[in-house]
Amino acid sequence: MANEVTVPLLPCASIDDMVNFYEVLGFDTTYRQRRPHPYVAMRREDLHLHFFEMAGFDPEQSYGSCLVLTSDIEGLHRAFAAGMRAAYGKVLVSGTPRMTRPRARKNADGMTGFSVIDPGGNWIRVAQPAAVAESGPVGRLAKALADAVVQADSRGDVRQAVRILDSALARTRPGDDPVARIEVLVYRAELAMVLRDPDTAAEMLARVEHVVLDADESERAAPALRDAAELTSALSDPADVDARR
């Protein structure tokens, strides 16, 4: 047989919270019930997610997860980010819910991926298969970044990722790629925000400004610098900073 469709069925503490959040990402509610048990079906084009409510459920202890494959990961991430900015004034990078940024995953054959961690603590893992097998990261900073992405973005072990990045940043070598240094600093700042450590995040972002780049390096670093600007803007929000203390 062909044309089968698999739909993830994921737990949550409140289907109302799920509806409110996923509507921000551009989903519509296609079915909803309160009895005999709370249940909701959400859809965004061909992406279907269903949720069931559990009394006493703790999102921080959730193991719910699913994989979404797409041919346009950047476009989907932009759409989700635009929805967050419209609803919350920023892209959520810490707490629950939040969203990571598209990055290559060395533990997934080089697939680029990002994750949405929703109010139910479910990890919606979005990935785009690599069209052509890419070589691994080059240079110690790029390798450290790749290792940290596996720990934090794939496994959810943010503290181990921090240890990897802090070790890499603790020593400077003449051959270090300045673009990779910026990428490591920006990711370290993002992880600091996940850990509700705005002081370290601000320190990392300040260090980004002191990395000297030539014209070619500035072009390569442009995506990371845009991420740095967005993180800096989030840190400048007093309410956001207070929430992380």
CSV table of C-alpha atoms in Angstrom, one decimal:
chain,number,residue,atom,x,y,z
A,1,MET,CA,0.0,0.0,0.0
A,2,ALA,CA,1.0,3.6,-0.4
A,3,ASN,CA,0.1,7.1,0.7
A,4,GLU,CA,0.1,6.2,4.4
A,5,VAL,CA,0.3,9.1,6.8
A,6,THR,CA,1.8,8.9,10.3
A,7,VAL,CA,0.7,11.5,12.8
A,8,PRO,CA,2.5,12.0,16.2
A,9,LEU,CA,0.3,11.9,19.3
A,10,LEU,CA,2.1,13.8,22.0
A,11,PRO,CA,1.3,14.5,25.7
A,12,CYS,CA,0.8,17.9,27.3
A,13,ALA,CA,-0.4,19.5,30.5
A,14,SER,CA,-3.0,21.7,28.7
A,15,ILE,CA,-4.4,21.4,25.2
A,16,ASP,CA,-5.3,25.1,25.5
A,17,ASP,CA,-1.6,26.0,25.9
A,18,MET,CA,-0.7,23.9,22.9
A,19,VAL,CA,-3.4,25.5,20.7
A,20,ASN,CA,-2.2,29.0,21.7
A,21,PHE,CA,1.4,28.2,21.0
A,22,TYR,CA,1.0,26.3,17.7
A,23,GLU,CA,-1.3,29.0,16.3
A,24,VAL,CA,1.6,31.4,16.7
A,25,LEU,CA,3.6,29.0,14.4
A,26,GLY,CA,0.9,29.1,11.8
A,27,PHE,CA,-1.1,25.9,12.7
A,28,ASP,CA,-4.8,25.6,12.6
A,29,THR,CA,-7.0,23.5,14.9
A,30,THR,CA,-8.7,20.8,12.9
A,31,TYR,CA,-10.3,18.9,15.8
A,32,ARG,CA,-10.8,19.5,19.5
A,33,GLN,CA,-12.6,17.7,22.3
A,34,ARG,CA,-12.8,18.0,26.1
A,35,ARG,CA,-14.6,14.7,26.8
A,36,PRO,CA,-14.1,11.9,27.4
A,37,HIS,CA,-10.5,13.2,27.5
A,38,PRO,CA,-8.9,16.5,26.3
A,39,TYR,CA,-7.5,16.1,22.8
A,40,VAL,CA,-6.6,18.4,20.0
A,41,ALA,CA,-5.4,18.0,16.4
A,42,MET,CA,-3.2,20.8,14.8
A,43,ARG,CA,-2.3,21.2,11.2
A,44,ARG,CA,0.1,23.4,9.2
A,45,GLU,CA,-0.1,22.5,5.5
A,46,ASP,CA,1.1,18.8,5.4
A,47,LEU,CA,2.4,18.9,9.0
A,48,HIS,CA,0.1,17.3,11.5
A,49,LEU,CA,0.5,17.2,15.3
A,50,HIS,CA,-2.0,15.8,17.7
A,51,PHE,CA,-1.9,16.3,21.5
A,52,PHE,CA,-3.6,14.7,24.5
A,53,GLU,CA,-3.9,16.2,28.0
A,54,MET,CA,-2.6,14.4,31.1
A,55,ALA,CA,-3.6,15.4,34.6
A,56,GLY,CA,-0.4,16.3,36.6
A,57,PHE,CA,1.8,16.1,33.6
A,58,ASP,CA,5.2,17.9,34.0
A,59,PRO,CA,6.6,19.2,30.7
A,60,GLU,CA,10.1,19.3,32.2
A,61,GLN,CA,10.0,15.5,32.5
A,62,SER,CA,8.6,14.9,29.0
A,63,TYR,CA,10.2,12.5,26.6
A,64,GLY,CA,7.7,13.4,23.8
A,65,SER,CA,9.4,13.9,20.4
A,66,CYS,CA,9.0,13.5,16.7
A,67,LEU,CA,10.9,14.1,13.5
A,68,VAL,CA,9.8,16.4,10.7
A,69,LEU,CA,11.6,16.2,7.4
A,70,THR,CA,11.4,19.2,5.1
A,71,SER,CA,13.1,20.3,1.8
A,72,ASP,CA,13.1,24.0,3.0
A,73,ILE,CA,14.3,24.1,6.6
A,74,GLU,CA,15.3,27.8,6.4
A,75,GLY,CA,11.9,28.8,5.1
A,76,LEU,CA,10.1,26.9,7.8
A,77,HIS,CA,12.4,28.3,10.5
A,78,ARG,CA,11.8,31.8,9.2
A,79,ALA,CA,8.0,31.3,9.3
A,80,PHE,CA,8.1,30.0,12.9
A,81,ALA,CA,10.4,32.8,13.9
A,82,ALA,CA,8.2,35.5,12.3
A,83,GLY,CA,5.2,34.1,14.2
A,84,MET,CA,7.1,34.3,17.5
A,85,ARG,CA,8.2,37.8,16.8
A,86,ALA,CA,4.7,38.9,16.0
A,87,ALA,CA,3.3,37.2,19.2
A,88,TYR,CA,6.1,37.7,21.7
A,89,GLY,CA,8.3,40.4,20.2
A,90,LYS,CA,11.2,38.0,19.9
A,91,VAL,CA,12.2,34.5,19.0
A,92,LEU,CA,12.0,32.4,22.1
A,93,VAL,CA,15.4,30.8,22.8
A,94,SER,CA,15.1,29.9,26.5
A,95,GLY,CA,12.6,28.4,28.8
A,96,THR,CA,9.6,26.4,27.6
A,97,PRO,CA,8.5,26.9,24.9
A,98,ARG,CA,11.5,27.8,22.8
A,99,MET,CA,13.2,27.2,19.4
A,100,THR,CA,16.8,26.4,18.4
A,101,ARG,CA,18.4,27.6,15.2
A,102,PRO,CA,19.1,25.5,12.1
A,103,ARG,CA,22.5,23.9,12.4
A,104,ALA,CA,24.3,20.9,10.8
A,105,ARG,CA,24.2,17.8,13.0
A,106,LYS,CA,27.3,15.7,12.7
A,107,ASN,CA,25.5,12.8,14.5
A,108,ALA,CA,22.8,12.8,11.7
A,109,ASP,CA,24.9,12.5,8.6
A,110,GLY,CA,25.3,16.2,8.2
A,111,MET,CA,21.6,16.9,8.2
A,112,THR,CA,20.7,20.5,9.0
A,113,GLY,CA,18.2,20.7,11.8
A,114,PHE,CA,16.4,22.8,14.5
A,115,SER,CA,14.1,21.9,17.3
A,116,VAL,CA,10.9,23.4,18.6
A,117,ILE,CA,10.4,22.6,22.3
A,118,ASP,CA,6.7,23.2,22.9
A,119,PRO,CA,4.7,24.0,26.1
A,120,GLY,CA,4.3,20.3,26.6
A,121,GLY,CA,8.0,19.8,26.7
A,122,ASN,CA,7.8,17.9,23.4
A,123,TRP,CA,10.8,18.2,21.0
A,124,ILE,CA,9.6,18.7,17.5
A,125,ARG,CA,12.9,18.0,15.6
A,126,VAL,CA,12.9,19.5,12.1
A,127,ALA,CA,15.5,18.2,9.7
A,128,GLN,CA,16.6,18.7,6.1
A,129,PRO,CA,18.5,15.8,4.6
A,130,ALA,CA,21.8,16.9,3.0
A,131,ALA,CA,21.6,16.8,-0.8
A,132,VAL,CA,25.3,16.0,-1.0
A,133,ALA,CA,27.5,14.5,1.7
A,134,GLU,CA,29.6,17.2,3.2
A,135,SER,CA,33.0,17.0,4.8
A,136,GLY,CA,33.2,17.3,8.5
A,137,PRO,CA,34.0,20.5,10.4
A,138,VAL,CA,37.5,21.9,9.9
A,139,GLY,CA,39.5,23.4,12.8
A,140,ARG,CA,39.3,22.9,16.5
A,141,LEU,CA,36.6,25.6,17.1
A,142,ALA,CA,34.3,24.2,14.3
A,143,LYS,CA,34.8,20.7,15.7
A,144,ALA,CA,33.9,21.9,19.2
A,145,LEU,CA,30.8,23.7,17.9
A,146,ALA,CA,29.7,20.5,16.1
A,147,ASP,CA,30.2,18.5,19.3
A,148,ALA,CA,28.3,21.1,21.4
A,149,VAL,CA,25.4,21.1,18.9
A,150,VAL,CA,25.1,17.3,19.3
A,151,GLN,CA,24.9,17.6,23.1
A,152,ALA,CA,22.5,20.6,23.4
A,153,ASP,CA,20.4,20.6,20.2
A,154,SER,CA,20.1,16.8,19.7
A,155,ARG,CA,20.4,15.4,23.2
A,156,GLY,CA,19.2,18.3,25.3
A,157,ASP,CA,22.4,18.2,27.5
A,158,VAL,CA,23.0,22.0,27.6
A,159,ARG,CA,25.6,21.9,30.4
A,160,GLN,CA,27.8,19.4,28.6
A,161,ALA,CA,27.6,21.6,25.5
A,162,VAL,CA,28.7,24.5,27.7
A,163,ARG,CA,31.7,22.6,29.0
A,164,ILE,CA,32.8,21.8,25.4
A,165,LEU,CA,32.5,25.4,24.3
A,166,ASP,CA,34.1,26.9,27.4
A,167,SER,CA,37.1,24.5,27.0
A,168,ALA,CA,37.5,25.6,23.4
A,169,LEU,CA,37.2,29.3,24.2
A,170,ALA,CA,39.7,29.1,27.1
A,171,ARG,CA,42.6,28.9,24.8
A,172,THR,CA,43.4,30.9,21.6
A,173,ARG,CA,45.5,29.5,18.8
A,174,PRO,CA,47.1,31.4,15.9
A,175,GLY,CA,45.3,29.2,13.3
A,176,ASP,CA,41.8,29.7,14.7
A,177,ASP,CA,39.2,30.8,12.2
A,178,PRO,CA,37.7,34.1,13.4
A,179,VAL,CA,34.3,33.2,11.9
A,180,ALA,CA,34.2,29.9,13.8
A,181,ARG,CA,35.1,31.9,17.0
A,182,ILE,CA,32.1,34.2,16.4
A,183,GLU,CA,29.9,31.2,15.8
A,184,VAL,CA,31.1,29.5,19.0
A,185,LEU,CA,30.6,32.7,21.0
A,186,VAL,CA,27.1,33.3,19.7
A,187,TYR,CA,26.1,29.7,20.4
A,188,ARG,CA,27.6,30.0,23.9
A,189,ALA,CA,25.5,33.1,24.5
A,190,GLU,CA,22.4,31.3,23.4
A,191,LEU,CA,23.1,28.4,25.7
A,192,ALA,CA,23.7,30.9,28.6
A,193,MET,CA,20.2,32.2,27.9
A,194,VAL,CA,18.7,28.7,28.0
A,195,LEU,CA,20.4,28.3,31.4
A,196,ARG,CA,19.0,31.7,32.6
A,197,ASP,CA,22.5,33.2,32.8
A,198,PRO,CA,22.1,36.7,31.2
A,199,ASP,CA,25.5,37.9,32.5
A,200,THR,CA,27.4,35.2,30.6
A,201,ALA,CA,25.3,35.7,27.5
A,202,ALA,CA,26.1,39.4,27.6
A,203,GLU,CA,29.8,38.7,28.1
A,204,MET,CA,29.9,36.3,25.1
A,205,LEU,CA,28.1,38.8,22.8
A,206,ALA,CA,30.5,41.6,23.9
A,207,ARG,CA,33.4,39.4,22.9
A,208,VAL,CA,31.9,38.9,19.5
A,209,GLU,CA,32.3,42.7,18.8
A,210,HIS,CA,36.0,42.4,19.4
A,211,VAL,CA,36.7,39.7,16.8
A,212,VAL,CA,38.4,41.3,13.8
A,213,LEU,CA,37.2,40.2,10.4
A,214,ASP,CA,38.2,41.0,6.8
A,215,ALA,CA,35.6,41.4,4.0
A,216,ASP,CA,35.3,37.7,3.2
A,217,GLU,CA,35.1,36.7,6.8
A,218,SER,CA,32.4,39.3,7.5
A,219,GLU,CA,30.3,37.8,4.7
A,220,ARG,CA,30.8,34.3,6.1
A,221,ALA,CA,30.0,35.5,9.6
A,222,ALA,CA,26.8,37.4,8.6
A,223,PRO,CA,24.3,34.7,9.8
A,224,ALA,CA,26.0,34.4,13.2
A,225,LEU,CA,26.2,38.2,13.5
A,226,ARG,CA,22.5,38.4,12.8
A,227,ASP,CA,21.8,35.8,15.5
A,228,ALA,CA,24.1,37.8,17.9
A,229,ALA,CA,22.0,41.0,17.2
A,230,GLU,CA,18.8,39.2,17.9
A,231,LEU,CA,20.2,37.8,21.2
A,232,THR,CA,21.4,41.2,22.2
A,233,SER,CA,18.0,42.6,21.6
A,234,ALA,CA,16.4,39.9,23.8
A,235,LEU,CA,18.9,40.7,26.5
A,236,SER,CA,18.0,44.4,26.3
A,237,ASP,CA,14.4,43.6,27.4
A,238,PRO,CA,14.3,44.2,31.2
A,239,ALA,CA,11.4,41.8,31.6
A,240,ASP,CA,13.3,39.1,29.7
A,241,VAL,CA,16.4,39.6,31.8
A,242,ASP,CA,14.5,39.6,35.0
A,243,ALA,CA,12.8,36.3,34.0
A,244,ARG,CA,16.2,34.6,33.7
A,245,ARG,CA,17.5,35.6,37.1
